[in-house]
PDB file of C-alpha atoms in Angstrom:
ATOM      1  CA  LEU A   1      22.510  67.516   9.409  1.00 50.00           C
ATOM      2  CA  GLY A   2      20.703  64.745   7.558  1.00 53.00           C
ATOM      3  CA  ASP A   3      21.323  62.307  10.434  1.00 56.00           C
ATOM      4  CA  VAL A   4      19.808  64.730  12.926  1.00 55.00           C
ATOM      5  CA  TYR A   5      16.501  64.702  11.069  1.00 53.00           C
ATOM      6  CA  LYS A   6      16.475  60.900  10.736  1.00 54.00           C
ATOM      7  CA  ARG A   7      16.713  60.315  14.466  1.00 60.00           C
ATOM      8  CA  GLN A   8      13.459  59.857  16.257  1.00 67.00           C
ATOM      9  CA  VAL A   9      12.741  61.590  19.513  1.00 74.00           C
ATOM     10  CA  LYS A  10      11.959  59.088  22.238  1.00 79.00           C
ATOM     11  CA  PRO A  11       8.600  59.871  23.864  1.00 84.00           C
ATOM     12  CA  SER A  12       8.560  60.774  27.534  1.00 86.00           C
ATOM     13  CA  PRO A  13       7.592  58.093  30.091  1.00 83.00           C
ATOM     14  CA  GLN A  14       4.372  60.008  30.760  1.00 86.00           C
ATOM     15  CA  LEU A  15       3.432  59.884  27.074  1.00 88.00           C
ATOM     16  CA  GLN A  16       4.353  56.201  26.878  1.00 89.00           C
ATOM     17  CA  PHE A  17       2.161  55.528  29.905  1.00 89.00           C
ATOM     18  CA  ARG A  18      -0.785  57.362  28.338  1.00 90.00           C
ATOM     19  CA  GLN A  19      -0.322  55.481  25.062  1.00 90.00           C
ATOM     20  CA  CYS A  20      -0.146  51.980  26.503  1.00 93.00           C
ATOM     21  CA  HIS A  21      -3.160  49.694  26.828  1.00 95.00           C
ATOM     22  CA  TRP A  22      -5.677  50.797  29.483  1.00 96.00           C
ATOM     23  CA  ILE A  23      -5.475  47.416  31.251  1.00 97.00           C
ATOM     24  CA  LEU A  24      -1.730  47.777  31.737  1.00 97.00           C
ATOM     25  CA  ARG A  25      -2.148  51.365  32.932  1.00 96.00           C
ATOM     26  CA  ALA A  26      -4.792  50.254  35.440  1.00 97.00           C
ATOM     27  CA  TYR A  27      -2.577  47.394  36.607  1.00 98.00           C
ATOM     28  CA  VAL A  28       0.427  49.672  37.157  1.00 97.00           C
ATOM     29  CA  VAL A  29      -1.663  52.111  39.217  1.00 97.00           C
ATOM     30  CA  PHE A  30      -3.195  49.238  41.209  1.00 97.00           C
ATOM     31  CA  ALA A  31       0.208  47.597  41.783  1.00 97.00           C
ATOM     32  CA  LEU A  32       1.658  50.913  42.996  1.00 96.00           C
ATOM     33  CA  LEU A  33      -1.207  51.360  45.463  1.00 94.00           C
ATOM     34  CA  ALA A  34      -0.976  47.729  46.593  1.00 92.00           C
ATOM     35  CA  SER A  35       2.783  48.128  47.091  1.00 91.00           C
ATOM     36  CA  VAL A  36       2.289  51.172  49.305  1.00 90.00           C
ATOM     37  CA  TRP A  37      -0.454  49.310  51.189  1.00 87.00           C
ATOM     38  CA  SER A  38       1.867  46.327  51.707  1.00 86.00           C
ATOM     39  CA  LEU A  39       4.360  48.647  53.392  1.00 87.00           C
ATOM     40  CA  SER A  40       1.706  49.864  55.843  1.00 81.00           C
ATOM     41  CA  SER A  41       3.357  47.929  58.675  1.00 78.00           C
ATOM     42  CA  PHE A  42       6.080  50.595  58.616  1.00 82.00           C
ATOM     43  CA  PHE A  43       3.795  53.633  58.854  1.00 83.00           C
ATOM     44  CA  ALA A  44       0.443  52.305  60.117  1.00 82.00           C
ATOM     45  CA  GLY A  45       1.005  49.299  62.357  1.00 80.00           C
ATOM     46  CA  GLU A  46      -2.546  49.106  63.690  1.00 84.00           C
ATOM     47  CA  LEU A  47      -3.988  49.201  60.183  1.00 83.00           C
ATOM     48  CA  HIS A  48      -1.606  46.446  59.099  1.00 80.00           C
ATOM     49  CA  ALA A  49      -2.561  44.285  62.097  1.00 83.00           C
ATOM     50  CA  THR A  50      -6.227  44.758  61.181  1.00 85.00           C
ATOM     51  CA  VAL A  51      -5.872  43.664  57.560  1.00 86.00           C
ATOM     52  CA  VAL A  52      -3.254  40.906  57.922  1.00 86.00           C
ATOM     53  CA  PRO A  53      -5.896  38.199  58.598  1.00 84.00           C
ATOM     54  CA  PHE A  54      -7.336  39.054  55.165  1.00 86.00           C
ATOM     55  CA  THR A  55      -4.084  39.486  53.245  1.00 87.00           C
ATOM     56  CA  GLY A  56      -1.618  37.175  54.965  1.00 84.00           C
ATOM     57  CA  TRP A  57       1.852  38.031  56.180  1.00 80.00           C
ATOM     58  CA  SER A  58       3.155  39.093  52.810  1.00 81.00           C
ATOM     59  CA  GLY A  59       0.121  41.289  52.329  1.00 79.00           C
ATOM     60  CA  LEU A  60       0.038  42.566  48.800  1.00 88.00           C
ATOM     61  CA  SER A  61       3.818  42.708  48.417  1.00 89.00           C
ATOM     62  CA  TYR A  62       3.811  40.307  45.482  1.00 92.00           C
ATOM     63  CA  TYR A  63       2.406  43.133  43.382  1.00 95.00           C
ATOM     64  CA  MET A  64       5.603  45.041  44.102  1.00 94.00           C
ATOM     65  CA  SER A  65       7.624  42.304  42.382  1.00 93.00           C
ATOM     66  CA  THR A  66       5.379  42.420  39.310  1.00 96.00           C
ATOM     67  CA  LEU A  67       5.595  46.192  39.091  1.00 95.00           C
ATOM     68  CA  TYR A  68       9.068  46.130  37.530  1.00 95.00           C
ATOM     69  CA  PHE A  69       7.959  43.967  34.608  1.00 96.00           C
ATOM     70  CA  ALA A  70       4.771  45.982  34.108  1.00 96.00           C
ATOM     71  CA  ILE A  71       6.734  49.242  33.947  1.00 95.00           C
ATOM     72  CA  VAL A  72       9.254  47.708  31.533  1.00 95.00           C
ATOM     73  CA  ALA A  73       6.336  46.778  29.275  1.00 95.00           C
ATOM     74  CA  VAL A  74       5.105  50.378  29.433  1.00 94.00           C
ATOM     75  CA  ILE A  75       8.352  52.252  28.742  1.00 91.00           C
ATOM     76  CA  THR A  76      10.077  49.932  26.268  1.00 89.00           C
ATOM     77  CA  PRO A  77       8.957  48.713  22.871  1.00 87.00           C
ATOM     78  CA  ASN A  78       9.109  45.139  24.196  1.00 90.00           C
ATOM     79  CA  ARG A  79       5.639  44.269  25.529  1.00 92.00           C
ATOM     80  CA  LYS A  80       6.408  40.636  26.392  1.00 94.00           C
ATOM     81  CA  PRO A  81       7.194  41.361  30.085  1.00 96.00           C
ATOM     82  CA  VAL A  82       3.409  41.486  30.542  1.00 96.00           C
ATOM     83  CA  TYR A  83       3.574  37.695  30.292  1.00 96.00           C
ATOM     84  CA  LEU A  84       6.076  37.639  33.182  1.00 97.00           C
ATOM     85  CA  VAL A  85       3.592  39.641  35.255  1.00 97.00           C
ATOM     86  CA  ALA A  86       0.945  37.074  34.342  1.00 97.00           C
ATOM     87  CA  ALA A  87       3.262  34.187  35.265  1.00 97.00           C
ATOM     88  CA  LEU A  88       4.043  35.715  38.674  1.00 97.00           C
ATOM     89  CA  LEU A  89       0.349  36.245  39.321  1.00 97.00           C
ATOM     90  CA  GLY A  90      -0.200  32.597  38.389  1.00 97.00           C
ATOM     91  CA  VAL A  91       2.305  31.554  41.060  1.00 96.00           C
ATOM     92  CA  VAL A  92       0.524  33.782  43.593  1.00 95.00           C
ATOM     93  CA  ILE A  93      -2.798  32.127  42.720  1.00 96.00           C
ATOM     94  CA  VAL A  94      -1.347  28.636  43.198  1.00 96.00           C
ATOM     95  CA  PHE A  95       0.139  29.460  46.600  1.00 93.00           C
ATOM     96  CA  GLY A  96      -3.000  31.325  47.680  1.00 91.00           C
ATOM     97  CA  GLY A  97      -5.079  28.327  46.657  1.00 92.00           C
ATOM     98  CA  LEU A  98      -2.854  25.904  48.566  1.00 92.00           C
ATOM     99  CA  GLU A  99      -2.998  28.095  51.654  1.00 88.00           C
ATOM    100  CA  ALA A 100      -6.786  28.349  51.370  1.00 88.00           C
ATOM    101  CA  TYR A 101      -7.090  24.584  51.108  1.00 89.00           C
ATOM    102  CA  GLN A 102      -4.874  24.029  54.170  1.00 87.00           C
ATOM    103  CA  HIS A 103      -6.738  26.532  56.333  1.00 81.00           C
ATOM    104  CA  LEU A 104     -10.291  25.858  55.204  1.00 81.00           C
ATOM    105  CA  TRP A 105     -10.297  22.088  54.639  1.00 84.00           C
ATOM    106  CA  GLY A 106      -6.816  20.696  55.291  1.00 81.00           C
ATOM    107  CA  SER A 107      -4.385  20.210  58.132  1.00 77.00           C
ATOM    108  CA  LYS A 108      -4.590  23.746  59.547  1.00 78.00           C
ATOM    109  CA  VAL A 109      -8.363  23.838  60.140  1.00 75.00           C
ATOM    110  CA  GLY A 110      -9.164  24.966  63.696  1.00 75.00           C
ATOM    111  CA  ARG A 111      -5.585  25.941  64.459  1.00 73.00           C
ATOM    112  CA  ILE A 112      -5.294  27.955  67.675  1.00 75.00           C
ATOM    113  CA  ASP A 113      -4.400  31.581  66.993  1.00 74.00           C
ATOM    114  CA  ASN A 114      -4.756  33.072  70.519  1.00 71.00           C
ATOM    115  CA  GLY A 115      -6.204  36.234  68.980  1.00 74.00           C
ATOM    116  CA  ASN A 116      -2.872  37.095  67.347  1.00 76.00           C
ATOM    117  CA  PRO A 117      -3.743  38.898  64.087  1.00 75.00           C
ATOM    118  CA  TYR A 118      -0.640  37.449  62.419  1.00 74.00           C
ATOM    119  CA  LEU A 119      -1.909  33.897  63.045  1.00 77.00           C
ATOM    120  CA  ILE A 120      -5.586  34.464  62.210  1.00 78.00           C
ATOM    121  CA  TYR A 121      -6.754  33.120  58.864  1.00 80.00           C
ATOM    122  CA  HIS A 122      -9.957  34.848  57.836  1.00 85.00           C
ATOM    123  CA  PRO A 123     -12.257  32.753  55.590  1.00 87.00           C
ATOM    124  CA  ALA A 124     -12.430  35.688  53.154  1.00 89.00           C
ATOM    125  CA  ARG A 125      -8.656  35.672  52.565  1.00 88.00           C
ATOM    126  CA  PRO A 126      -8.956  33.749  49.261  1.00 91.00           C
ATOM    127  CA  ALA A 127     -10.785  36.772  47.835  1.00 93.00           C
ATOM    128  CA  ILE A 128      -7.535  38.736  48.235  1.00 92.00           C
ATOM    129  CA  THR A 129      -4.989  35.958  47.680  1.00 92.00           C
ATOM    130  CA  VAL A 130      -6.705  34.047  44.856  1.00 94.00           C
ATOM    131  CA  ALA A 131      -9.616  35.951  43.286  1.00 96.00           C
ATOM    132  CA  LEU A 132      -7.926  39.359  43.005  1.00 96.00           C
ATOM    133  CA  PRO A 133      -4.745  38.042  41.323  1.00 97.00           C
ATOM    134  CA  ALA A 134      -6.939  35.833  39.094  1.00 98.00           C
ATOM    135  CA  PHE A 135      -8.923  38.919  38.055  1.00 98.00           C
ATOM    136  CA  TRP A 136      -5.734  40.744  37.041  1.00 98.00           C
ATOM    137  CA  LEU A 137      -4.345  37.645  35.350  1.00 98.00           C
ATOM    138  CA  ALA A 138      -7.513  37.302  33.267  1.00 98.00           C
ATOM    139  CA  LEU A 139      -7.294  40.948  32.216  1.00 98.00           C
ATOM    140  CA  LEU A 140      -3.578  40.778  31.396  1.00 97.00           C
ATOM    141  CA  ILE A 141      -4.007  37.726  29.150  1.00 97.00           C
ATOM    142  CA  SER A 142      -7.251  38.935  27.592  1.00 97.00           C
ATOM    143  CA  PRO A 143      -7.557  38.937  23.783  1.00 97.00           C
ATOM    144  CA  SER A 144      -7.308  42.737  23.605  1.00 96.00           C
ATOM    145  CA  MET A 145      -4.051  42.696  25.600  1.00 96.00           C
ATOM    146  CA  LYS A 146      -2.666  39.910  23.408  1.00 95.00           C
ATOM    147  CA  ARG A 147      -3.503  41.963  20.295  1.00 95.00           C
ATOM    148  CA  TRP A 148      -1.851  45.041  21.796  1.00 94.00           C
ATOM    149  CA  ILE A 149       1.288  43.079  22.698  1.00 94.00           C
ATOM    150  CA  LYS A 150       1.441  41.519  19.237  1.00 93.00           C
ATOM    151  CA  ASN A 151       0.868  44.796  17.374  1.00 91.00           C
ATOM    152  CA  SER A 152       3.149  47.011  19.471  1.00 82.00           C
TER     153      SER A 152
END
């Protein structure tokens, strides 16, 4: 019976989610919503065609790939996967920046799109493909997140 009392009860995923840092909780909720939005081509084709000039072909699907690491950081004692989320967002920022350069100042300026929404590059796209991931990256590597990761 002594061993029974020494064992710790593992908290539920809901409790772990409530106890994790608010930035990580907000990111997980955002990434879930962005993942559903990125799948809109399957359930709302017209909506997807309307937003694809702003989001690009991949839409917001890169958040889906970061979601795994964010959830691992929530439900396990190991908080370091947050840095993998940050690294993936860094890659997204680099590619979004390269695409913005090509379409706004580089070789793809003035490219004919024939009104096809999948070929249109809206000048505001860098707000979604560069600024938004940069915002989340800045939050995920903020000093308060680093302290939480270190102390957890």
